[in-house]
Amino acid sequence: MASPTVAELNGTWDYATLPTNVRLGRGVYLERRDSFARIRSTVPDALVLGDDVQVLTWTEFSIEPDASLVVGDRAVLVGAVFMCAHRIEVGPDVVISYGVTIADCDFHPVEPVARRQDAMAVVPGGDPSQRAPIETAPVVIGPGVKIGIGAIILKGVTIGAGAQVAPGSVVTRSVPEGAIVAGNPASPAPQP
Amino acid sequence: MTRIAPAVSGVAADGDWFEMPVPDNVVFGEGSFLYSSYALLHFRSRHPVGLRLGRQTGVYEGTQFCLGPNGQVHIGDYCTIVATVFSTNSEVVLGECVMFGYGVIVSDDPFGRPGAADGRPTAPIVIEDNVWVGARSVLLPGASIGRDSVIGAGSLIDGPVPPGVVMAGNPARIAARLT
């Protein structure tokens, strides 16, 4: 792949060149064009970004063929890698810091026989029709949530409004509104 | 991809694919190396010396200096910095012979982002000589790592680390003593 141009890295590229199923609000800032290179979804609203959303250089949207992702107004996505197989919702005024991963799916079965079949199906020359059915569960990140550096959010998690996820946390269960969670697996942190 | 070598303040280096001049308040020691001015995409420091690289210090692909107006990052001699993000409106100081592995993030805010120009001053982050920081570790305000210590991969450090130890985990604990 050719090296990106300067414009493709500093947000001055032509956003109209994005696929038509990427819908942009007013005043969005999309820094690196390649953040959008792995959108494989064909649904009409594969990726919806609200007004004044910022998508910075470390962010990646990987959106599977039937999946969709919506981001609320004024959200700041610094370094979020979204692995979206079905549905991820990010509320307004959310801040997602550097090195964060958010996935609504485990992508492969745990059970060994099914996993071996899946491994064979995904290799070069494999038959993708033989892939195991994958379980997905939407991820919902509520308004004003802050997600710290390097955190990982896994499938089926809802993070309530105003909650904070401490840096380095691995969030496997839903987080109540206003809570602060930390650790792996994440649990309520002592209030400061 | 062409690299800047040697790096020079105040000019767009010959052959740098990212055609942005290096600001005058970025100071390079003799024989130092910066992979590209792309590392300064989010560099907003107005400090007289916003970024200093010591002699024969190498800063490699993927590293970013996201500095607010008051941000300062001073890196000593003979350091190796790989794919690290420095995100601060305060002070970060590295001694000599410091090595940072892939994906380390040094931030003045646990929810850090570039361009947080209103960031309040935070405690400096200080890394002493001959420290090795493992891949994907996170260093936060108050992190102060004593000489000769090693930080295990994926650790979170927000306080003092004594000299000559291996510290690892989240929360981090002393895993071994080296001296």
Coordinates of C-alpha atoms in Angstrom, one line a residue:
Chain A
M1 CA 0.0 0.0 0.0
A2 CA 1.3 3.5 -0.8
S3 CA 2.3 5.7 2.0
P4 CA -0.4 8.1 3.0
T5 CA -0.2 11.7 1.9
V6 CA 0.1 14.4 4.5
A7 CA -3.6 15.4 3.9
E8 CA -4.7 11.8 4.7
L9 CA -3.0 12.1 8.1
N10 CA -4.0 15.6 9.3
G11 CA -7.7 15.7 8.7
T12 CA -7.7 17.8 5.6
W13 CA -8.6 15.0 3.2
D14 CA -12.0 14.9 1.4
Y15 CA -14.5 13.3 3.7
A16 CA -16.9 13.0 0.8
T17 CA -14.8 10.1 -0.5
L18 CA -16.0 7.9 2.4
P19 CA -18.5 5.2 1.5
T20 CA -22.1 6.5 1.4
N21 CA -23.1 4.4 4.4
V22 CA -20.8 6.4 6.6
R23 CA -22.9 9.4 7.8
L24 CA -21.2 12.4 9.2
G25 CA -22.6 15.1 11.4
R26 CA -21.6 18.8 11.2
G27 CA -18.2 19.8 12.3
V28 CA -16.6 16.3 12.5
Y29 CA -12.8 16.0 12.5
L30 CA -11.5 12.9 10.9
E31 CA -7.8 12.8 11.2
R32 CA -6.5 9.7 9.4
R33 CA -8.2 8.4 6.3
D34 CA -7.1 4.8 7.0
S35 CA -9.1 4.8 10.2
F36 CA -12.0 4.0 7.9
A37 CA -10.3 1.4 5.7
R38 CA -11.8 -1.6 7.4
I39 CA -15.5 -0.8 7.1
R40 CA -17.0 -3.9 5.3
S41 CA -20.6 -3.3 6.3
T42 CA -23.2 -2.9 3.6
V43 CA -26.1 -1.7 5.8
P44 CA -27.3 1.8 5.1
D45 CA -26.0 3.3 8.3
A46 CA -22.9 1.3 8.9
L47 CA -21.2 4.2 10.7
V48 CA -23.0 7.2 12.0
L49 CA -20.9 10.0 13.6
G50 CA -22.7 12.8 15.4
D51 CA -22.0 16.5 15.3
D52 CA -18.5 17.7 16.3
V53 CA -17.2 14.2 16.7
Q54 CA -13.4 13.9 16.7
V55 CA -11.7 10.8 15.4
L56 CA -8.0 10.9 16.0
T57 CA -5.2 9.1 14.3
W58 CA -5.0 6.0 16.4
T59 CA -8.6 5.0 15.9
E60 CA -9.7 2.0 13.7
F61 CA -13.2 1.1 12.7
S62 CA -13.5 -2.6 11.8
I63 CA -17.1 -3.1 10.9
E64 CA -18.4 -6.5 9.7
P65 CA -20.8 -6.9 6.7
D66 CA -24.1 -6.7 8.7
A67 CA -22.9 -4.5 11.5
S68 CA -23.4 -0.9 12.5
L69 CA -21.8 1.6 14.9
V70 CA -23.1 4.9 16.1
V71 CA -21.2 7.7 17.8
G72 CA -23.0 10.5 19.6
D73 CA -22.3 14.3 19.4
R74 CA -19.0 15.7 20.6
A75 CA -17.5 12.3 21.4
V76 CA -13.7 12.3 21.2
L77 CA -12.2 9.0 19.9
V78 CA -8.5 9.2 20.5
G79 CA -7.3 5.6 20.1
A80 CA -10.3 3.4 20.0
V81 CA -10.1 0.2 18.0
F82 CA -13.7 -0.9 17.3
M83 CA -14.2 -4.6 16.4
C84 CA -17.9 -4.5 15.5
A85 CA -19.6 -7.6 14.4
H86 CA -23.2 -6.5 15.1
R87 CA -23.7 -3.2 17.0
I88 CA -21.7 -0.7 19.1
E89 CA -23.2 2.5 20.4
V90 CA -21.1 5.3 21.8
G91 CA -23.0 8.1 23.5
P92 CA -22.6 11.9 23.3
D93 CA -19.6 13.5 25.1
V94 CA -17.8 10.3 25.5
V95 CA -14.0 10.4 25.7
I96 CA -12.0 7.3 24.7
S97 CA -8.3 7.6 25.3
Y98 CA -5.3 6.0 23.7
G99 CA -4.9 2.3 23.1
V100 CA -8.5 1.2 23.8
T101 CA -10.2 -1.9 22.3
I102 CA -13.9 -2.3 22.1
A103 CA -15.4 -5.5 20.7
D104 CA -19.0 -6.8 20.5
C105 CA -18.0 -10.3 19.7
D106 CA -15.3 -12.9 20.6
F107 CA -15.0 -13.6 16.9
H108 CA -14.1 -17.3 17.3
P109 CA -15.7 -20.2 19.3
V110 CA -14.1 -21.3 22.6
E111 CA -15.1 -25.0 22.2
P112 CA -12.1 -26.8 20.6
V113 CA -13.7 -28.7 17.8
A114 CA -15.7 -25.7 16.5
R115 CA -12.7 -23.5 17.0
R116 CA -10.5 -25.8 14.9
Q117 CA -13.1 -25.7 12.1
D118 CA -13.2 -21.9 12.4
A119 CA -9.4 -21.7 12.3
M120 CA -9.4 -23.7 9.0
A121 CA -12.1 -21.5 7.5
V122 CA -10.3 -18.2 8.1
V123 CA -6.9 -19.1 6.7
P124 CA -5.9 -18.1 3.2
G125 CA -7.6 -20.5 0.8
G126 CA -10.1 -21.5 3.5
D127 CA -13.8 -21.7 3.0
P128 CA -15.5 -18.8 4.8
S129 CA -18.9 -20.5 4.5
Q130 CA -17.6 -23.1 7.0
R131 CA -17.1 -20.5 9.7
A132 CA -18.7 -21.2 13.0
P133 CA -21.7 -19.1 13.9
I134 CA -20.5 -16.3 16.2
E135 CA -22.3 -15.0 19.2
T136 CA -22.5 -11.2 19.4
A137 CA -23.8 -8.9 22.0
P138 CA -24.1 -5.1 21.6
V139 CA -21.8 -2.8 23.5
V140 CA -23.4 0.4 24.7
I141 CA -21.3 3.3 26.1
G142 CA -23.5 5.8 27.8
P143 CA -23.3 9.6 27.7
G144 CA -20.3 11.3 29.2
V145 CA -18.4 8.1 29.9
K146 CA -14.6 8.3 30.1
I147 CA -12.5 5.3 29.1
G148 CA -8.9 5.3 30.3
I149 CA -5.7 4.5 28.4
G150 CA -5.4 0.9 27.3
A151 CA -8.8 -0.3 28.5
I152 CA -10.6 -3.2 26.8
I153 CA -14.4 -3.4 26.6
L154 CA -15.8 -6.8 25.7
K155 CA -19.1 -8.0 24.3
G156 CA -22.5 -7.3 25.9
V157 CA -21.2 -4.6 28.2
T158 CA -23.3 -1.5 28.9
I159 CA -21.5 1.3 30.6
G160 CA -23.9 3.7 32.3
A161 CA -23.9 7.4 31.9
G162 CA -21.0 9.3 33.5
A163 CA -19.1 6.2 34.5
Q164 CA -15.3 6.0 34.3
V165 CA -13.2 3.1 33.2
A166 CA -9.7 3.3 34.7
P167 CA -6.6 2.9 32.5
G168 CA -5.7 -0.7 31.8
S169 CA -9.1 -2.1 32.8
V170 CA -10.7 -5.1 31.1
V171 CA -14.4 -4.7 31.3
T172 CA -16.4 -7.9 31.0
R173 CA -19.6 -6.9 32.8
S174 CA -21.9 -3.9 32.7
V175 CA -21.0 -0.8 34.7
P176 CA -23.6 1.2 36.5
E177 CA -24.1 4.9 35.9
G178 CA -21.5 7.1 37.5
A179 CA -19.4 4.1 38.7
I180 CA -15.6 4.0 38.5
V181 CA -14.2 0.6 37.6
A182 CA -10.6 -0.7 37.4
G183 CA -8.6 -3.9 37.0
N184 CA -8.8 -7.1 35.1
P185 CA -11.6 -8.1 35.2
A186 CA -12.8 -4.6 36.1
S187 CA -14.5 -4.2 39.4
P188 CA -15.7 -1.1 41.3
A189 CA -12.7 1.0 42.4
P190 CA -12.5 2.7 45.8
Q191 CA -13.9 6.2 45.4
P192 CA -11.2 8.8 45.7
Chain B
M1 CA 9.5 5.1 4.2
T2 CA 12.2 7.6 4.3
R3 CA 13.5 8.7 7.7
I4 CA 15.0 11.9 9.1
A5 CA 18.6 11.3 9.9
P6 CA 20.2 13.3 11.3
A7 CA 17.3 15.4 12.5
V8 CA 17.6 19.2 12.4
S9 CA 15.4 21.8 14.1
G10 CA 13.6 24.4 12.1
V11 CA 13.6 22.7 8.7
A12 CA 11.7 20.0 6.9
A13 CA 14.3 17.3 6.7
D14 CA 15.4 16.1 3.3
G15 CA 13.4 13.0 2.3
D16 CA 10.9 13.1 5.1
W17 CA 7.7 11.8 3.7
F18 CA 5.7 14.0 6.2
E19 CA 6.4 17.5 4.8
M20 CA 6.1 19.5 8.0
P21 CA 9.0 21.6 9.3
V22 CA 10.3 20.6 12.8
P23 CA 9.5 23.5 15.2
D24 CA 12.4 25.5 16.5
N25 CA 11.7 24.4 20.1
V26 CA 12.6 20.8 19.2
V27 CA 16.3 20.3 19.9
F28 CA 18.3 17.4 18.7
G29 CA 21.5 16.1 20.2
E30 CA 24.4 15.0 18.0
G31 CA 23.7 11.8 16.2
S32 CA 20.0 11.6 17.3
F33 CA 17.4 10.2 15.0
L34 CA 13.7 11.0 14.6
Y35 CA 11.8 8.7 12.1
S36 CA 9.7 11.6 10.8
S37 CA 8.2 15.0 11.6
Y38 CA 4.9 13.0 11.7
A39 CA 5.9 12.4 15.3
L40 CA 5.0 16.0 15.9
L41 CA 1.5 15.9 14.4
H42 CA 0.1 17.0 17.8
F43 CA 3.0 18.9 19.1
R44 CA 1.7 22.3 20.4
S45 CA 4.4 23.1 23.0
R46 CA 5.3 26.7 23.3
H47 CA 8.0 26.0 25.9
P48 CA 11.5 27.2 24.8
V49 CA 12.6 23.6 24.6
G50 CA 9.4 21.6 24.1
L51 CA 11.3 18.4 23.1
R52 CA 14.9 17.6 23.5
L53 CA 16.6 14.5 22.3
G54 CA 20.0 13.7 23.7
R55 CA 23.0 12.5 21.8
Q56 CA 22.6 9.2 19.8
T57 CA 19.0 8.8 20.9
G58 CA 16.7 7.0 18.4
V59 CA 13.0 7.7 18.2
Y60 CA 11.3 5.2 16.0
E61 CA 8.1 4.6 13.9
G62 CA 4.8 5.2 15.6
T63 CA 6.1 7.5 18.3
Q64 CA 4.0 10.7 18.8
F65 CA 4.7 13.7 21.0
C66 CA 1.3 15.1 21.8
L67 CA 2.3 18.2 23.8
G68 CA 0.1 21.0 25.1
P69 CA 1.4 24.6 25.3
N70 CA 3.3 23.9 28.5
G71 CA 4.4 20.4 27.7
Q72 CA 8.1 19.5 27.8
V73 CA 9.6 16.1 27.0
H74 CA 13.4 15.9 27.7
I75 CA 15.0 12.6 26.6
G76 CA 18.6 12.0 27.5
D77 CA 21.5 10.4 25.6
Y78 CA 21.6 6.9 24.2
C79 CA 17.8 6.2 24.5
T80 CA 15.7 4.0 22.3
I81 CA 12.0 5.0 22.0
V82 CA 9.7 2.7 19.9
A83 CA 6.1 3.5 19.1
T84 CA 5.5 5.4 22.3
V85 CA 2.9 8.2 22.8
F86 CA 3.9 11.1 25.0
S87 CA 0.7 13.0 25.9
T88 CA 1.3 15.9 28.3
N89 CA 0.9 19.5 29.1
S90 CA 3.5 19.0 31.9
E91 CA 7.0 17.7 32.2
V92 CA 8.4 14.3 31.3
V93 CA 12.1 13.6 31.8
L94 CA 14.1 10.6 30.7
G95 CA 17.7 9.9 31.7
E96 CA 20.3 8.2 29.6
C97 CA 20.2 4.6 28.2
V98 CA 16.4 4.4 28.7
M99 CA 14.6 1.9 26.5
F100 CA 10.8 2.0 25.8
G101 CA 9.1 -0.9 24.1
Y102 CA 6.2 -0.9 21.6
G103 CA 3.0 0.9 22.5
V104 CA 4.0 2.5 25.8
I105 CA 1.8 5.5 26.7
V106 CA 3.1 8.3 28.9
S107 CA 0.2 10.6 29.8
D108 CA -0.5 13.4 32.2
D109 CA -4.1 12.2 32.4
P110 CA -5.6 8.7 32.8
F111 CA -8.1 9.7 30.1
G112 CA -5.5 11.5 28.1
R113 CA -5.9 13.0 24.6
P114 CA -4.0 15.4 22.4
G115 CA -5.0 19.0 22.3
A116 CA -6.2 19.1 25.9
A117 CA -4.6 22.5 26.1
D118 CA -6.4 23.5 29.3
G119 CA -4.7 20.5 31.0
R120 CA -3.8 21.5 34.6
P121 CA -0.1 21.0 35.5
T122 CA 0.5 17.6 36.9
A123 CA 3.4 16.0 38.7
P124 CA 6.3 15.4 36.4
I125 CA 7.0 11.9 35.1
V126 CA 10.7 11.0 35.7
I127 CA 12.5 8.0 34.3
E128 CA 16.1 7.7 35.6
D129 CA 19.1 6.2 33.8
N130 CA 19.1 2.7 32.3
V131 CA 15.4 2.0 32.8
W132 CA 13.6 -0.4 30.5
V133 CA 9.9 0.0 30.1
G134 CA 8.0 -3.0 28.6
A135 CA 5.6 -2.9 25.8
R136 CA 2.1 -1.4 26.3
S137 CA 2.9 -0.1 29.8
V138 CA 1.1 3.1 30.9
L139 CA 3.0 5.8 32.8
L140 CA 0.9 8.4 34.6
P141 CA 1.6 11.5 36.7
G142 CA 3.7 10.7 39.8
A143 CA 5.5 7.9 38.0
S144 CA 9.1 8.2 39.0
I145 CA 11.2 5.2 38.0
G146 CA 14.5 4.7 39.8
R147 CA 17.7 3.9 37.9
D148 CA 18.3 0.4 36.5
S149 CA 14.7 -0.7 37.0
V150 CA 12.6 -2.7 34.6
I151 CA 8.8 -2.3 34.1
G152 CA 7.1 -5.4 32.9
A153 CA 5.0 -5.3 29.8
G154 CA 1.4 -3.9 30.2
S155 CA 2.1 -2.4 33.7
L156 CA 0.4 0.7 35.0
I157 CA 2.7 3.0 36.9
D158 CA 1.5 6.1 38.8
G159 CA 3.9 6.3 41.7
P160 CA 7.5 5.8 42.7
V161 CA 9.4 2.8 41.6
P162 CA 12.6 2.1 43.5
P163 CA 15.9 1.7 41.7
G164 CA 17.1 -1.7 40.6
V165 CA 13.8 -3.7 40.7
V166 CA 11.5 -5.4 38.3
M167 CA 8.0 -4.0 38.7
A168 CA 5.0 -5.3 36.9
G169 CA 1.2 -5.6 36.8
N170 CA -1.9 -3.5 37.2
P171 CA -1.7 -2.4 40.0
A172 CA 2.0 -2.8 39.7
R173 CA 4.1 -4.7 42.4
I174 CA 7.7 -5.5 42.8
A175 CA 8.4 -8.8 41.0
A176 CA 12.1 -9.1 41.5
R177 CA 15.2 -7.2 42.8
L178 CA 18.1 -6.7 40.4
T179 CA 20.7 -5.3 42.7

